[in-house]
XYZ file of C-alpha atoms in Angstrom:
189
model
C 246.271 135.592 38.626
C 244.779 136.614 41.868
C 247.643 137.631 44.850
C 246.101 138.171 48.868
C 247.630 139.831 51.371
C 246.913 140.996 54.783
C 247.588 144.030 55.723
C 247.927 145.684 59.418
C 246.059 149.452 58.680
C 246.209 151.483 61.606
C 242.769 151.841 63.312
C 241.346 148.589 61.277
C 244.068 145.856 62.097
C 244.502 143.044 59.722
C 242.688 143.687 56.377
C 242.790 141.529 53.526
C 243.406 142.759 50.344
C 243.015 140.540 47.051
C 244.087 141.915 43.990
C 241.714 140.836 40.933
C 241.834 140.501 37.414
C 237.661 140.451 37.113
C 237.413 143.651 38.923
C 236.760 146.624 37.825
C 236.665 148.766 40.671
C 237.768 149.008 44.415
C 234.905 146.840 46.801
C 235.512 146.310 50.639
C 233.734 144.537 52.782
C 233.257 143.354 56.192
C 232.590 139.906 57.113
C 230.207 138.390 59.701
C 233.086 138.028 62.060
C 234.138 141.615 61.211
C 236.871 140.741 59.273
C 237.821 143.694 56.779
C 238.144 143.124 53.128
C 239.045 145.194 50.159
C 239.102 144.165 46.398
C 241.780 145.325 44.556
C 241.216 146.075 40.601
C 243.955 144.914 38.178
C 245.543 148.496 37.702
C 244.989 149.028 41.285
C 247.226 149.494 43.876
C 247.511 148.701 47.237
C 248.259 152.605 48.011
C 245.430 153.208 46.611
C 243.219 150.711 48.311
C 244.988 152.152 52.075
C 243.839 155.491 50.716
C 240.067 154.428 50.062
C 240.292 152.714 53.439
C 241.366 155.496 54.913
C 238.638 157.521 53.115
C 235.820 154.701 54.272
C 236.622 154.479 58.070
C 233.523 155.470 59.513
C 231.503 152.848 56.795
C 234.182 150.121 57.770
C 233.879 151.015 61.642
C 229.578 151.223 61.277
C 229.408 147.780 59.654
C 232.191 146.577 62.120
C 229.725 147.051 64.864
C 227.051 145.468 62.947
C 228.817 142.551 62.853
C 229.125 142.849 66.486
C 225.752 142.654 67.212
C 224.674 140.020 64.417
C 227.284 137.793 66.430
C 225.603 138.377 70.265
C 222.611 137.953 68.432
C 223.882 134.768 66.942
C 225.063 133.731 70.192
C 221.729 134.380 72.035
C 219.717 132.864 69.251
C 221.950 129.252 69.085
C 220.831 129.062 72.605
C 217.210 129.142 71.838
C 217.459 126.806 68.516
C 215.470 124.286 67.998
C 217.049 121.406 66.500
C 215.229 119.615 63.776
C 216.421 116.819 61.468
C 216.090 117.473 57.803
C 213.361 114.422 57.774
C 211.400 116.108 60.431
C 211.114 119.291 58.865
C 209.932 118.202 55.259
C 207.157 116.382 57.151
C 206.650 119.502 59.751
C 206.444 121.569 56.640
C 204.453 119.501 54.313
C 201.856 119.017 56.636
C 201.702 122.912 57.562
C 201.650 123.895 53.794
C 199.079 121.521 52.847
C 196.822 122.204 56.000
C 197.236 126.110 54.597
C 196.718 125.303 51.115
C 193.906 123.881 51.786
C 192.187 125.984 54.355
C 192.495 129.291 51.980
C 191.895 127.378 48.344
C 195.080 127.393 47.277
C 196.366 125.569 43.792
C 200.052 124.626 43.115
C 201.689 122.030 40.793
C 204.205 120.749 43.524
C 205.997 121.650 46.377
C 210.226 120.451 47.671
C 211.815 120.987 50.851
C 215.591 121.840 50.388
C 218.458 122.853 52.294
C 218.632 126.792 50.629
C 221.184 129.048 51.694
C 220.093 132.797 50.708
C 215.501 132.297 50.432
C 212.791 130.781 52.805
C 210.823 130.007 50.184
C 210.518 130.628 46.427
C 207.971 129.913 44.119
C 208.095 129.197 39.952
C 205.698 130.510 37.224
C 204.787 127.074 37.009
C 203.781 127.346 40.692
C 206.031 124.786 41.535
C 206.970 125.957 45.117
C 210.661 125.162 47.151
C 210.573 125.744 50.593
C 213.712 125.953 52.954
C 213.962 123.259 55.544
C 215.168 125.459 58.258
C 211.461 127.174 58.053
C 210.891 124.416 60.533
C 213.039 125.906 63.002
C 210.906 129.386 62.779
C 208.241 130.251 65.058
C 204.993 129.002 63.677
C 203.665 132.404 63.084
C 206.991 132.808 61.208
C 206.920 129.756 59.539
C 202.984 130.543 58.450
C 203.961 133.665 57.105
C 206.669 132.453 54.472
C 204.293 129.395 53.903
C 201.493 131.606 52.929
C 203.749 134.189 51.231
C 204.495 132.297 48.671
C 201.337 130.536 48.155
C 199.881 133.954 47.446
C 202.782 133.448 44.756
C 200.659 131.565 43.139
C 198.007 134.275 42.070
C 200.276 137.160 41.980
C 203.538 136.893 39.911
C 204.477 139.887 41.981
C 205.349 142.005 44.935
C 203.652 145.528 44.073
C 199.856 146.332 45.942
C 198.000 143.880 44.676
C 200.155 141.013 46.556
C 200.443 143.105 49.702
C 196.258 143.117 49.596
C 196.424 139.739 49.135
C 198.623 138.592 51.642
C 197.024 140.949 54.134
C 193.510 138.739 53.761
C 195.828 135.463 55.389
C 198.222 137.340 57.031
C 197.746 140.036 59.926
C 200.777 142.288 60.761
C 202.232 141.648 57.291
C 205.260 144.348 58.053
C 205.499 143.291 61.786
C 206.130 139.880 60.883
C 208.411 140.713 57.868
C 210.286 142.685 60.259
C 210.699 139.960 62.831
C 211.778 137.051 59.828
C 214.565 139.224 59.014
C 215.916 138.633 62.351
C 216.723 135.068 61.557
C 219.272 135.301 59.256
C 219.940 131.927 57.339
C 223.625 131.609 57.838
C 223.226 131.140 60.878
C 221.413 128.063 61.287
């Protein structure tokens, strides 16, 4: 049976701790709203999980401030959103992905716009590819790279040198862009 309870540690404030049959070790955590968490292992205690806190200030306190800043950056970015229905986007992005397809001599077996919570885009052996709706909502040169990212899926299985070449023949600023996508986070849509 799993018990919670909150706990007021000096320095932290109100931290959750769940005590857990399935773990096996101590795990904390820190929430998008900075919310502190710690996992408590069965033969744990919760002296023992104040002690690792204790021990793990300055991680808590780092990824506290993170938080921080992925909320103003939430804040600033809900401002600029662009709103797009989920109908709108599968025929935004099916148009794009064809267009590109097409244009660089791509082959896949079929393509799905869904509503996906941790990828942009994935794509199968059988080069079946699922895109995530909220690509729509991406800059096009955003939106481009993820569409042509994993068409390039489609000849290589893989993300070593050969797939970096290859993307770098449709893509330019590979890392630049990269960089930039991983400022949208998809939670936050």
């Amino acid at each position: 049976m799993e018990e919670t309870r909150i706990i007021n540690i000096p320095g932290m404030g109100a931290v959750r701790m769940r005590k857990s049959r399935r773990a096996t070790r101590f795990s904390i955590s820190v929430t998008n709203s900075g919310d502190v968490r710690i996992t408590i292992p069965r033969r744990g205690t919760i002296g023992q999980a104040k002690s690792i806190l204790h021990e793990k200030s300055d991680w808590v306190a780092k990824h506290r401030e993170k938080a921080c800043r992925l909320r103003l950056r939430h804040e600033a970015f809900v401002v600029h959103c662009n709103p797009v229905s989920r109908e709108e986007a599968t025929v935004i992005l099916l148009e794009r992905f064809d267009h590109l397809a097409r244009k660089y001599g791509f082959s896949f077996n079929s393509v799905s716009i869904r509503n996906q919570k941790t990828r942009w885009g994935s794509c199968s052996a059988r080069k079946n590819i699922s895109l995530n709706e909220k690509l729509a909502r991406l800059p096009r040169r955003l939106t481009d790279y993820v569409l042509l990212h994993e068409l390039v899926h489609t000849r290589v299985r893989n993300h070593g040198e050969d797939f970096r070449r290859e993307l770098g023949k449709y893509v330019e600023d590979v890392r630049g862009l990269r960089r930039e996508l991983r400022e949208y986070r998809l939670g936050l849509f």
